[in-house]
N, CA and C of each residue as an Amber inpcrd file, in Angstrom:
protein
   552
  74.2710000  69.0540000 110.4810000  74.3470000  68.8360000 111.9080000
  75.7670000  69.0220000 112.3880000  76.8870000  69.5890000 111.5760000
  77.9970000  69.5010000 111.6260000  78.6340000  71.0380000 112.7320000
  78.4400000  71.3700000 113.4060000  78.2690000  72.8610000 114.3370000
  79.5030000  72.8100000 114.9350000  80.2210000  73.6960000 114.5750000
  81.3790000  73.7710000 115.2670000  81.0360000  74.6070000 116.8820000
  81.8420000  74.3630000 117.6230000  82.0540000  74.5030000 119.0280000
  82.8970000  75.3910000 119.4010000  83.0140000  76.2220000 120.1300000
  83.9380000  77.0380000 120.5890000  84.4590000  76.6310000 121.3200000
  86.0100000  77.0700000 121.0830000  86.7990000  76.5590000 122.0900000
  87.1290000  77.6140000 122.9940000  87.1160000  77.3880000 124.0740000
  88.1140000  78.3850000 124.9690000  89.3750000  78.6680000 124.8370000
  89.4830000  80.3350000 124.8950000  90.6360000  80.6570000 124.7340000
  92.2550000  80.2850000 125.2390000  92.1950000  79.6830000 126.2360000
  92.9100000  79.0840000 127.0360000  93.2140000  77.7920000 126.7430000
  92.4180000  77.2560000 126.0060000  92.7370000  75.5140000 125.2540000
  94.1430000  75.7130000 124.4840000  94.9260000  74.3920000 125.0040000
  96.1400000  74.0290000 124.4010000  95.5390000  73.4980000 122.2310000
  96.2590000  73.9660000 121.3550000  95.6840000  73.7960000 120.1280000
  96.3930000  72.4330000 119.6870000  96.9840000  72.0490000 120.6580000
  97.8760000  70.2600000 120.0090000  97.3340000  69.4350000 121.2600000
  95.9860000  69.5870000 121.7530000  95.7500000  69.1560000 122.7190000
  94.7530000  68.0140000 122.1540000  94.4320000  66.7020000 122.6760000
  93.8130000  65.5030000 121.5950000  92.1700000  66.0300000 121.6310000
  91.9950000  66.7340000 122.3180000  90.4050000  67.4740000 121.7280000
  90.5200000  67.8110000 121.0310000  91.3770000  69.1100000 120.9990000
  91.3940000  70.0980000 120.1340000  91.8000000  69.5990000 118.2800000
  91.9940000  68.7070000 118.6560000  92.7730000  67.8360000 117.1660000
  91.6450000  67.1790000 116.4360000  90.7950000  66.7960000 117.6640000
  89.8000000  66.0690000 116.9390000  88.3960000  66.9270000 116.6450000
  88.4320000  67.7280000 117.3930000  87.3680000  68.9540000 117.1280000
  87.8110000  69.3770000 115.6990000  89.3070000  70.1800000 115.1880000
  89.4580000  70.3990000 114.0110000  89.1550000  69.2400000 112.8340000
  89.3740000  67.9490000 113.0580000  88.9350000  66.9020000 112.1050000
  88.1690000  66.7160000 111.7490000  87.0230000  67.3370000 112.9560000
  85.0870000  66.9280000 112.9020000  85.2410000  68.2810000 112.0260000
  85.7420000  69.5640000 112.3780000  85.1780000  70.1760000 111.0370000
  85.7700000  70.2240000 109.6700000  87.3140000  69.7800000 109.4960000
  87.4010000  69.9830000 108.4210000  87.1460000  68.3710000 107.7020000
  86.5650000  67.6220000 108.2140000  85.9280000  66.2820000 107.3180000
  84.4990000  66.8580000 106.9240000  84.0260000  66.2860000 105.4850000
  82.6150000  66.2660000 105.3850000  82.2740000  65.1980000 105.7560000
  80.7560000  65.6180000 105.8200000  79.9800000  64.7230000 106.3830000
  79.8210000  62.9120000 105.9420000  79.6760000  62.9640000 104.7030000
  79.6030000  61.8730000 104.2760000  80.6560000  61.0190000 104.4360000
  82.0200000  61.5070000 104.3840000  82.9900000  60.4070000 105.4200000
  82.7520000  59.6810000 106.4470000  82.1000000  60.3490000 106.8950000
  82.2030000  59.9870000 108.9780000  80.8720000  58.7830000 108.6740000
  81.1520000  57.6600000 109.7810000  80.3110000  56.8010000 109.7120000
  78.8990000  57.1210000 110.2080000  77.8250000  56.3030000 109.8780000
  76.7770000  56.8590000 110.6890000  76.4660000  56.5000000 111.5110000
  77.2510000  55.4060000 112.1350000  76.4700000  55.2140000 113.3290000
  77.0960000  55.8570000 114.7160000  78.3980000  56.9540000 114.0670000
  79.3760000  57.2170000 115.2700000  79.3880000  58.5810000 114.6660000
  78.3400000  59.8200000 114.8620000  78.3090000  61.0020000 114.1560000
  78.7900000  61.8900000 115.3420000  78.9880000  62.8310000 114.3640000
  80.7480000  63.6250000 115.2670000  81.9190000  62.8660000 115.4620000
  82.4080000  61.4610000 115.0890000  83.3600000  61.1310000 115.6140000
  84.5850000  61.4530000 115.0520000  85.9660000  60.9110000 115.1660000
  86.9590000  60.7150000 114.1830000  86.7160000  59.9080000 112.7510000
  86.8560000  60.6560000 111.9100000  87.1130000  59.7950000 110.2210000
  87.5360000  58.0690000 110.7450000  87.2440000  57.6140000 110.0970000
  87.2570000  55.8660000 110.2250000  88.2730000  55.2090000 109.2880000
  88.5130000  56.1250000 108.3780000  89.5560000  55.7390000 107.6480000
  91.2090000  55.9910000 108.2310000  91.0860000  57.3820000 109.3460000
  92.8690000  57.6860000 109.5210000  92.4270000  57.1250000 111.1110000
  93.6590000  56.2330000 111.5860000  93.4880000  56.3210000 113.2220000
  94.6050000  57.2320000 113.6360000  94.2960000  57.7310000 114.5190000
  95.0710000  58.7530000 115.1730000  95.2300000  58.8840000 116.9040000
  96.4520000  58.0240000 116.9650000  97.1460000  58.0550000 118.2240000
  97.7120000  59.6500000 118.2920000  97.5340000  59.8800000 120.0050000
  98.2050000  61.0950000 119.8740000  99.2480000  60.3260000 121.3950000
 100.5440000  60.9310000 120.8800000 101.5130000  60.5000000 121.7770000
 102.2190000  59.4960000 121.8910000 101.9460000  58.4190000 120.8500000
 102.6440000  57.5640000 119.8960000 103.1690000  57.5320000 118.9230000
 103.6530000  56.9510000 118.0530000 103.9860000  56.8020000 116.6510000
 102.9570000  55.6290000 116.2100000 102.5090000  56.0340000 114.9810000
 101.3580000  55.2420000 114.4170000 102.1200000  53.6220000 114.2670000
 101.0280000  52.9210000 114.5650000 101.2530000  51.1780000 114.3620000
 100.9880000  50.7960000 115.2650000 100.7230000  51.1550000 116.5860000
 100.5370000  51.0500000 117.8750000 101.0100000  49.4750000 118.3750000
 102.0290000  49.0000000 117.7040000 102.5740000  47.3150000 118.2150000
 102.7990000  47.1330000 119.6380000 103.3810000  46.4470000 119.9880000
 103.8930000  46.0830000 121.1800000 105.0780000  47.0750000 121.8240000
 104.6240000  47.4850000 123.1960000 105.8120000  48.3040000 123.5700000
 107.3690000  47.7750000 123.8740000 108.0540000  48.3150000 123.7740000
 109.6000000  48.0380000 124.1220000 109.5890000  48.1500000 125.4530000
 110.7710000  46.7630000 126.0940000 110.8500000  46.7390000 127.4810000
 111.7920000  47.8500000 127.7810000 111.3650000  48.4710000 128.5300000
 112.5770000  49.8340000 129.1230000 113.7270000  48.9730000 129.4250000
 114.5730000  49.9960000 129.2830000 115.9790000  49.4990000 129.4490000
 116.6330000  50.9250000 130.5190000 117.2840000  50.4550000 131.2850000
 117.7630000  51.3440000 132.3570000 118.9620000  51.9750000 131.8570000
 119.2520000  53.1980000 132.2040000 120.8180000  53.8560000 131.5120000
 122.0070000  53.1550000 132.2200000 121.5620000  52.4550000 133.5060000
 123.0130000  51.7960000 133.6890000 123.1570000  51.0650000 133.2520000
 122.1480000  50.0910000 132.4120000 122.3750000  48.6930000 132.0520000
 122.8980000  49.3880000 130.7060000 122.3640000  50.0960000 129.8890000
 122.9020000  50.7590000 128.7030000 124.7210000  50.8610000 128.7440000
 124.7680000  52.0140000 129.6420000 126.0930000  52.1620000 130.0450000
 127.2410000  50.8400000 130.6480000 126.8060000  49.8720000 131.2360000
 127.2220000  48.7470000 131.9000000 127.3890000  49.1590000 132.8330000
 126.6500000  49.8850000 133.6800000 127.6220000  50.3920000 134.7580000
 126.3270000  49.9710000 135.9700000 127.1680000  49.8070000 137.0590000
 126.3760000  49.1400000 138.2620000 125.7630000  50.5520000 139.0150000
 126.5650000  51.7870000 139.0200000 125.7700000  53.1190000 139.5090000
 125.0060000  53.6900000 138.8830000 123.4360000  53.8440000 140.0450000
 122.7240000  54.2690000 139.1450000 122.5060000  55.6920000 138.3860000
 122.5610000  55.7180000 137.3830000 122.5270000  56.9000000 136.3090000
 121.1120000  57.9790000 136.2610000 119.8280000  57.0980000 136.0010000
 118.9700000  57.7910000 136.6190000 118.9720000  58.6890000 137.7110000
 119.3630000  58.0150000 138.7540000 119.3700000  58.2450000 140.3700000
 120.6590000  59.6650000 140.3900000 121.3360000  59.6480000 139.5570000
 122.3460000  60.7180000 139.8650000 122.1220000  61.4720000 139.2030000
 121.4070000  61.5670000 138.0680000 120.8810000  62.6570000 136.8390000
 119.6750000  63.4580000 137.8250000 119.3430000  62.9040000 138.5300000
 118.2720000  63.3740000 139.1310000 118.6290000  64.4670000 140.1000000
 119.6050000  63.7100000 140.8670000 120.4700000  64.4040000 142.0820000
 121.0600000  65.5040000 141.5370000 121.2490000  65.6810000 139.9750000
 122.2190000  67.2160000 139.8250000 121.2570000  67.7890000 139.1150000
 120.1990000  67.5300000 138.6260000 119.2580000  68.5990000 138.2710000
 118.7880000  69.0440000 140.0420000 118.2380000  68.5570000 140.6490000
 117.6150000  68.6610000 141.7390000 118.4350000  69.8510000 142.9560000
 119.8190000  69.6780000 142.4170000 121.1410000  70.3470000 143.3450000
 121.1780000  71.8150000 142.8800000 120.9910000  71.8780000 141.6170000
 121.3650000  73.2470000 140.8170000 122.5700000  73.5230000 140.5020000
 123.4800000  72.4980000 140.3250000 124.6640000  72.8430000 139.9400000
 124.6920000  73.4370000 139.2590000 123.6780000  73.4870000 137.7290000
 123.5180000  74.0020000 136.6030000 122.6220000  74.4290000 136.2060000
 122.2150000  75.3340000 135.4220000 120.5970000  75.6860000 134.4580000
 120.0570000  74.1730000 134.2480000 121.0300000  73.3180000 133.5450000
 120.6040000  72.7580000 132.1020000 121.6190000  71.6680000 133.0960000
 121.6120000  69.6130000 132.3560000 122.3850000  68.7980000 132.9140000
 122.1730000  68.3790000 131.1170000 123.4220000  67.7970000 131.2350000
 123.2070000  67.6320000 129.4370000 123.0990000  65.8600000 129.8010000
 122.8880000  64.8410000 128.7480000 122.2790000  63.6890000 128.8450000
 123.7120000  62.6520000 129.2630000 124.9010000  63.4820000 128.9790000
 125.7780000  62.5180000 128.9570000 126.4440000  62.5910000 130.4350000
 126.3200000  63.7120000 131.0300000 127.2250000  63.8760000 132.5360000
 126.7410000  63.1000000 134.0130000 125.6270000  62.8080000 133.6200000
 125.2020000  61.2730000 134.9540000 125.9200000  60.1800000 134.6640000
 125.7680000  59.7460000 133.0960000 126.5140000  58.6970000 132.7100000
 128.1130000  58.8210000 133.4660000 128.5710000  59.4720000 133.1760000
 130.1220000  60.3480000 132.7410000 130.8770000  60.3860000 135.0570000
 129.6040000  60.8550000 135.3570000 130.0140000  60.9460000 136.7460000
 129.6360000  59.6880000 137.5950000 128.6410000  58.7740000 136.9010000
 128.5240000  57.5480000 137.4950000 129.5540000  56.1020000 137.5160000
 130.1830000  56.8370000 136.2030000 131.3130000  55.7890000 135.7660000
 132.5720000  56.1340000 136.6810000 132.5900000  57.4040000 136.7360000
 133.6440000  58.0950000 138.1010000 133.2710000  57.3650000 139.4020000
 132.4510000  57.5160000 139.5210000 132.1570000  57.4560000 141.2990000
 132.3720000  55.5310000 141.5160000 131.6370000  55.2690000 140.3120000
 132.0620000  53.2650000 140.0870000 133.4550000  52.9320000 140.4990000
 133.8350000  53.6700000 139.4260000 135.6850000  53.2070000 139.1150000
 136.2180000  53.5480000 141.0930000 135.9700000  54.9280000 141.5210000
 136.5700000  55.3800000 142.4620000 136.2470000  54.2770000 144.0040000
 134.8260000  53.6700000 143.7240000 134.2040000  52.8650000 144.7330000
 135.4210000  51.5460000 145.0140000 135.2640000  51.1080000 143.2810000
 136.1660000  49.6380000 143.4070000 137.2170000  49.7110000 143.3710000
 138.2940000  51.4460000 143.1670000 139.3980000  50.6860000 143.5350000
 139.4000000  50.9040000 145.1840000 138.7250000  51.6240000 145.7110000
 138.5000000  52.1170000 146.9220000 138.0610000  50.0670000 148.1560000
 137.3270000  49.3350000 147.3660000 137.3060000  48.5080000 147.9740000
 138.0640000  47.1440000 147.5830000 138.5830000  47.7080000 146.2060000
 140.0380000  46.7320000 146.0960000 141.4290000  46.8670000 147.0060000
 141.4020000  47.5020000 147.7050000 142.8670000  47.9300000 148.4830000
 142.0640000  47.5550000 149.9170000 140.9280000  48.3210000 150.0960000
 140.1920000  48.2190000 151.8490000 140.1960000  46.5560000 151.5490000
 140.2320000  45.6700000 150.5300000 139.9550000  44.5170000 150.8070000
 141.5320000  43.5390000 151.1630000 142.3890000  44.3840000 150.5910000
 143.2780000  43.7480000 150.6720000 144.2290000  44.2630000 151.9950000
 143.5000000  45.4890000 152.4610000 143.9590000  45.2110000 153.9470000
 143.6080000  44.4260000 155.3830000 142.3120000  44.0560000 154.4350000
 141.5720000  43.4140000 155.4790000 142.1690000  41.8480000 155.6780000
 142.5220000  41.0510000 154.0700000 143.1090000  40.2880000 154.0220000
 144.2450000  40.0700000 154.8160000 145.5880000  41.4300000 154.9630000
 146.6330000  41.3350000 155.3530000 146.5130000  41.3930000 156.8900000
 145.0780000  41.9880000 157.8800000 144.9240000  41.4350000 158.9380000
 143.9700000  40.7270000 159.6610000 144.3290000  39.5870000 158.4920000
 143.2870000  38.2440000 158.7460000 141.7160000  38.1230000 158.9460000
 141.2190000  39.2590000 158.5750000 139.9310000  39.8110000 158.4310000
 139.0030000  39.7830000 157.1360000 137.7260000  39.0110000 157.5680000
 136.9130000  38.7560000 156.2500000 136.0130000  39.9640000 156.0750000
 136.0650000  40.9770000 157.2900000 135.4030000  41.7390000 156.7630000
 135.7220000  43.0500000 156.6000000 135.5920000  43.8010000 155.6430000
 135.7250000  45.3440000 155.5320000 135.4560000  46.5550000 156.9660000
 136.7010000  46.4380000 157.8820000 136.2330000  47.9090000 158.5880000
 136.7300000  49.3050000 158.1930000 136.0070000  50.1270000 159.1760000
 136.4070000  51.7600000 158.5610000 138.0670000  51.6390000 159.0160000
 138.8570000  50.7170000 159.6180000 140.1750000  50.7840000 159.7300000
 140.8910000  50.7040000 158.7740000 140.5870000  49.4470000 157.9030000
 141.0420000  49.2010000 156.7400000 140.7630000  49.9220000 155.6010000
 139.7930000  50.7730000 155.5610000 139.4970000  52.0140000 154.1830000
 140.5980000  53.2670000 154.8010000 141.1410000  53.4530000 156.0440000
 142.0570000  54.3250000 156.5100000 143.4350000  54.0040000 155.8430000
 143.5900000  52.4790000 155.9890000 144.7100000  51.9140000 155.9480000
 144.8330000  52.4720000 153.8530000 143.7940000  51.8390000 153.7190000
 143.7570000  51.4670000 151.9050000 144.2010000  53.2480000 151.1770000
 143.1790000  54.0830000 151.9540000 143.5790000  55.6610000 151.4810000
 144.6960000  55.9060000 152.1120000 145.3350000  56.2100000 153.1890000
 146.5280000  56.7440000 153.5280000 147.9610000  56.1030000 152.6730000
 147.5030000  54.9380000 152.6820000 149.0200000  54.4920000 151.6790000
 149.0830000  54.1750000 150.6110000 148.1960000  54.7150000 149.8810000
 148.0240000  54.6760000 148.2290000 148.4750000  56.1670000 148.0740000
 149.3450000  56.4630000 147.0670000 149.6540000  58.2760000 146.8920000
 148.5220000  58.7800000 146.4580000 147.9970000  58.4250000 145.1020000
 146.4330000  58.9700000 144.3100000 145.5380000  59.3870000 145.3760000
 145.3210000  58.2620000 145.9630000 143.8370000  58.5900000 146.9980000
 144.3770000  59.4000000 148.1360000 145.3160000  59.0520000 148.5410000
 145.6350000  60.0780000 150.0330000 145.5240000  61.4470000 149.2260000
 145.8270000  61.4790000 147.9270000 145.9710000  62.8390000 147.7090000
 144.2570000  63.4860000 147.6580000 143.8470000  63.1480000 147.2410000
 142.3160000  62.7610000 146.6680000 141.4860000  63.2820000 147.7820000
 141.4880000  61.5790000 149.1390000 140.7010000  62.3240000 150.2240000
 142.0000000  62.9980000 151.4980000 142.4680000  64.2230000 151.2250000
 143.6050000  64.2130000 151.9220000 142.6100000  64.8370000 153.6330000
 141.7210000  65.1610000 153.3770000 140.8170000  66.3010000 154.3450000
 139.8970000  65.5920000 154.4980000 139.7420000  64.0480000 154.1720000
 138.4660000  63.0450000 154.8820000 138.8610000  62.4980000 155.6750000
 137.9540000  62.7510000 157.0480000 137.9970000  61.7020000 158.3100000
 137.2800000  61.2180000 158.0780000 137.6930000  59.8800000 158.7630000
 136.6510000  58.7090000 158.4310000 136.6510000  58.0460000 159.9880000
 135.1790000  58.3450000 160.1900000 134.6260000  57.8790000 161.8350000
 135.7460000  56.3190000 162.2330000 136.0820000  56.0030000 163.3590000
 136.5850000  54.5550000 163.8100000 137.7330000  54.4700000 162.7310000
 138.2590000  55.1560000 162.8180000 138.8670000  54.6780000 161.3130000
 140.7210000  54.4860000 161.8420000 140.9070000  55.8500000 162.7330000
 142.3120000  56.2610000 163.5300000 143.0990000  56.2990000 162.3440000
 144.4640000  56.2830000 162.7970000 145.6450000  56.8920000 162.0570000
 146.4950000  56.1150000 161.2450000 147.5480000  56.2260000 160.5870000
 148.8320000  55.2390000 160.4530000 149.8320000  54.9290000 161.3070000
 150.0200000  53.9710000 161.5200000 151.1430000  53.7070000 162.6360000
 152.2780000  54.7210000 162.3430000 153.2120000  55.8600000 163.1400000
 153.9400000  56.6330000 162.4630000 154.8740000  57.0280000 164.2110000
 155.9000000  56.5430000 164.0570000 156.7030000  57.3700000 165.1860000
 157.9450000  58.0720000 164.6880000 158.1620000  59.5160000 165.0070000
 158.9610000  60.0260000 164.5190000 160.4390000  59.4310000 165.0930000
 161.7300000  59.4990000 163.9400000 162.5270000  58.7150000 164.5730000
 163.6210000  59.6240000 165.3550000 163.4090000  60.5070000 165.4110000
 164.1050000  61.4070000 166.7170000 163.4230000  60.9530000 167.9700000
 162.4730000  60.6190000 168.3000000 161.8060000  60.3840000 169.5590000
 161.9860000  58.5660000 169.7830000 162.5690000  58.3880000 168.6270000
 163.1670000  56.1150000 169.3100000 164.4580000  56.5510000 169.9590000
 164.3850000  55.4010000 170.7350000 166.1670000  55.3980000 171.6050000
 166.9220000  55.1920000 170.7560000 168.2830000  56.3010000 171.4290000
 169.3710000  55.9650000 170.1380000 169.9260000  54.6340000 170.6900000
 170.5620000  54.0430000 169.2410000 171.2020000  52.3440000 169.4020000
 172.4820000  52.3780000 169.5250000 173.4940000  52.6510000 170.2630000
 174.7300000  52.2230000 170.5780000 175.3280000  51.8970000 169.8840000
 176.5940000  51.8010000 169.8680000 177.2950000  50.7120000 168.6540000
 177.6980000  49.5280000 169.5780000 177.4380000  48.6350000 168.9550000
 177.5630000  47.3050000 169.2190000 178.9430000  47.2440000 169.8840000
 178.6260000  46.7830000 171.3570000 180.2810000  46.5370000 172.0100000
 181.0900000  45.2760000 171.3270000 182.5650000  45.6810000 171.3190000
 183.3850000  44.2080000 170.8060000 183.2450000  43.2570000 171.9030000
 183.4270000  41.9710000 171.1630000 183.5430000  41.2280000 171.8600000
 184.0980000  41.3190000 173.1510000 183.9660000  41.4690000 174.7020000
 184.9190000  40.8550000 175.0710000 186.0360000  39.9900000 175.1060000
 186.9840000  40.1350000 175.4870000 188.6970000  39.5270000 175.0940000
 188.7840000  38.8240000 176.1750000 189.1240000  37.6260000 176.1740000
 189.3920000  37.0870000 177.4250000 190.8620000  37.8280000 178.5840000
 190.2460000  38.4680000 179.8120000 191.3790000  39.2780000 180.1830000
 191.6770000  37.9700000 180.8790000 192.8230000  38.4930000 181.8330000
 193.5010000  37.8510000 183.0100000 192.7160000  38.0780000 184.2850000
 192.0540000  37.6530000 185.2340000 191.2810000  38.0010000 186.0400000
 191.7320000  39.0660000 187.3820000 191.6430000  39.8750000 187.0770000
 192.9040000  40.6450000 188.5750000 192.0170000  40.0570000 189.7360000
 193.0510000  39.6280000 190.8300000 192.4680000  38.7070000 191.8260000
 192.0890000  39.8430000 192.7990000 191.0610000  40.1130000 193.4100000
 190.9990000  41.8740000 194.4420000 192.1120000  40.7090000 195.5290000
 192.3110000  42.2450000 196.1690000 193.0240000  41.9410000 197.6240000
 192.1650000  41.3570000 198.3010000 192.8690000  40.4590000 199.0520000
 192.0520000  39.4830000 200.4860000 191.8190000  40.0770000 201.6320000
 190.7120000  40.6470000 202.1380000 190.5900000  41.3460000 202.9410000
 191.3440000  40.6170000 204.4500000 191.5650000  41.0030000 205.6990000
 191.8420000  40.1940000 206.3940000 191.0520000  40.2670000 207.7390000
């Protein structure tokens, strides 16, 4: 009763039919149980798409938590396959550019914070990320061609355009008072 089946030409041959169709024929008969005829051999189990033992799965673990890093890695691996920067994104350059963009965030809001501090401000505005990039050398160099909306300028007056300062007159000397003429 053992009749093999044709497969269509178009059938994938590592496909879990196709695996078990070859098992039904190359088992004899007297293996296979009887009350489950045609089935899989009873002696091998056969996961397809596992590794045999079938235990308990492992809790996923995220690549940023892997990496320690608070940017997400997934989320940017995605973004440069999706961009075409490249044919191919190799496994390590999301990691590699997420740790960039981290580092660049916090020192970016370690300085915006400490300008905010210096004008009595608890909170982060686009003034103070102006303030934090323009007077750091690295970053001004960095974003030298980013405007940043609300953000305005550095205080800057050229010093040809301040009033010139005099030199300090001497003391006056106590004169003699010339008395004017008395008119009459």
């Amino acid at each position: 009763a053992n009749t093999a089946r044709s497969r269509p030409a178009f059938s994938n041959p590592n496909s879990p039919s196709a695996i078990a169709e070859s098992l039904r024929a190359s088992t004899p008969p007297d293996a296979m149980d009887a009350s489950a005829a045609g089935a899989v051999p009873k002696a091998k189990k056969y996961v397809v798409g596992r590794k045999l033992g079938g235990g308990p799965r492992k809790q996923a673990v995220a690549r940023s938590v892997k990496a320690g890093l608070q940017f997400p890695v997934g989320r940017i691996g995605r973004f440069l396959k999706k961009g075409r920067y490249a044919q191919r994104v190799g496994m390590g350059a999301p990691v590699y550019l997420a740790s960039v963009l981290e580092y660049l965030a916090a020192e970016l809001l370690e300085l915006a914070g400490n300008a905010a501090k210096d004008n009595k401000k608890a909170r982060i505005i686009p003034r103070h990320l102006v303030l934090a990039i323009r007077n750091d050398q690295e970053l001004g160099r960095l974003l030298a061609g980013v405007t940043i909306a609300h953000g305005g300028v550095l205080p800057n007056i050229n010093p040809v355009l301040l009033p010139k300062k005099t030199a300090e007159k001497a003391p006056k000397s106590p004169k003699k008072a010339a008395k004017s003429p008395k008119k009459a």
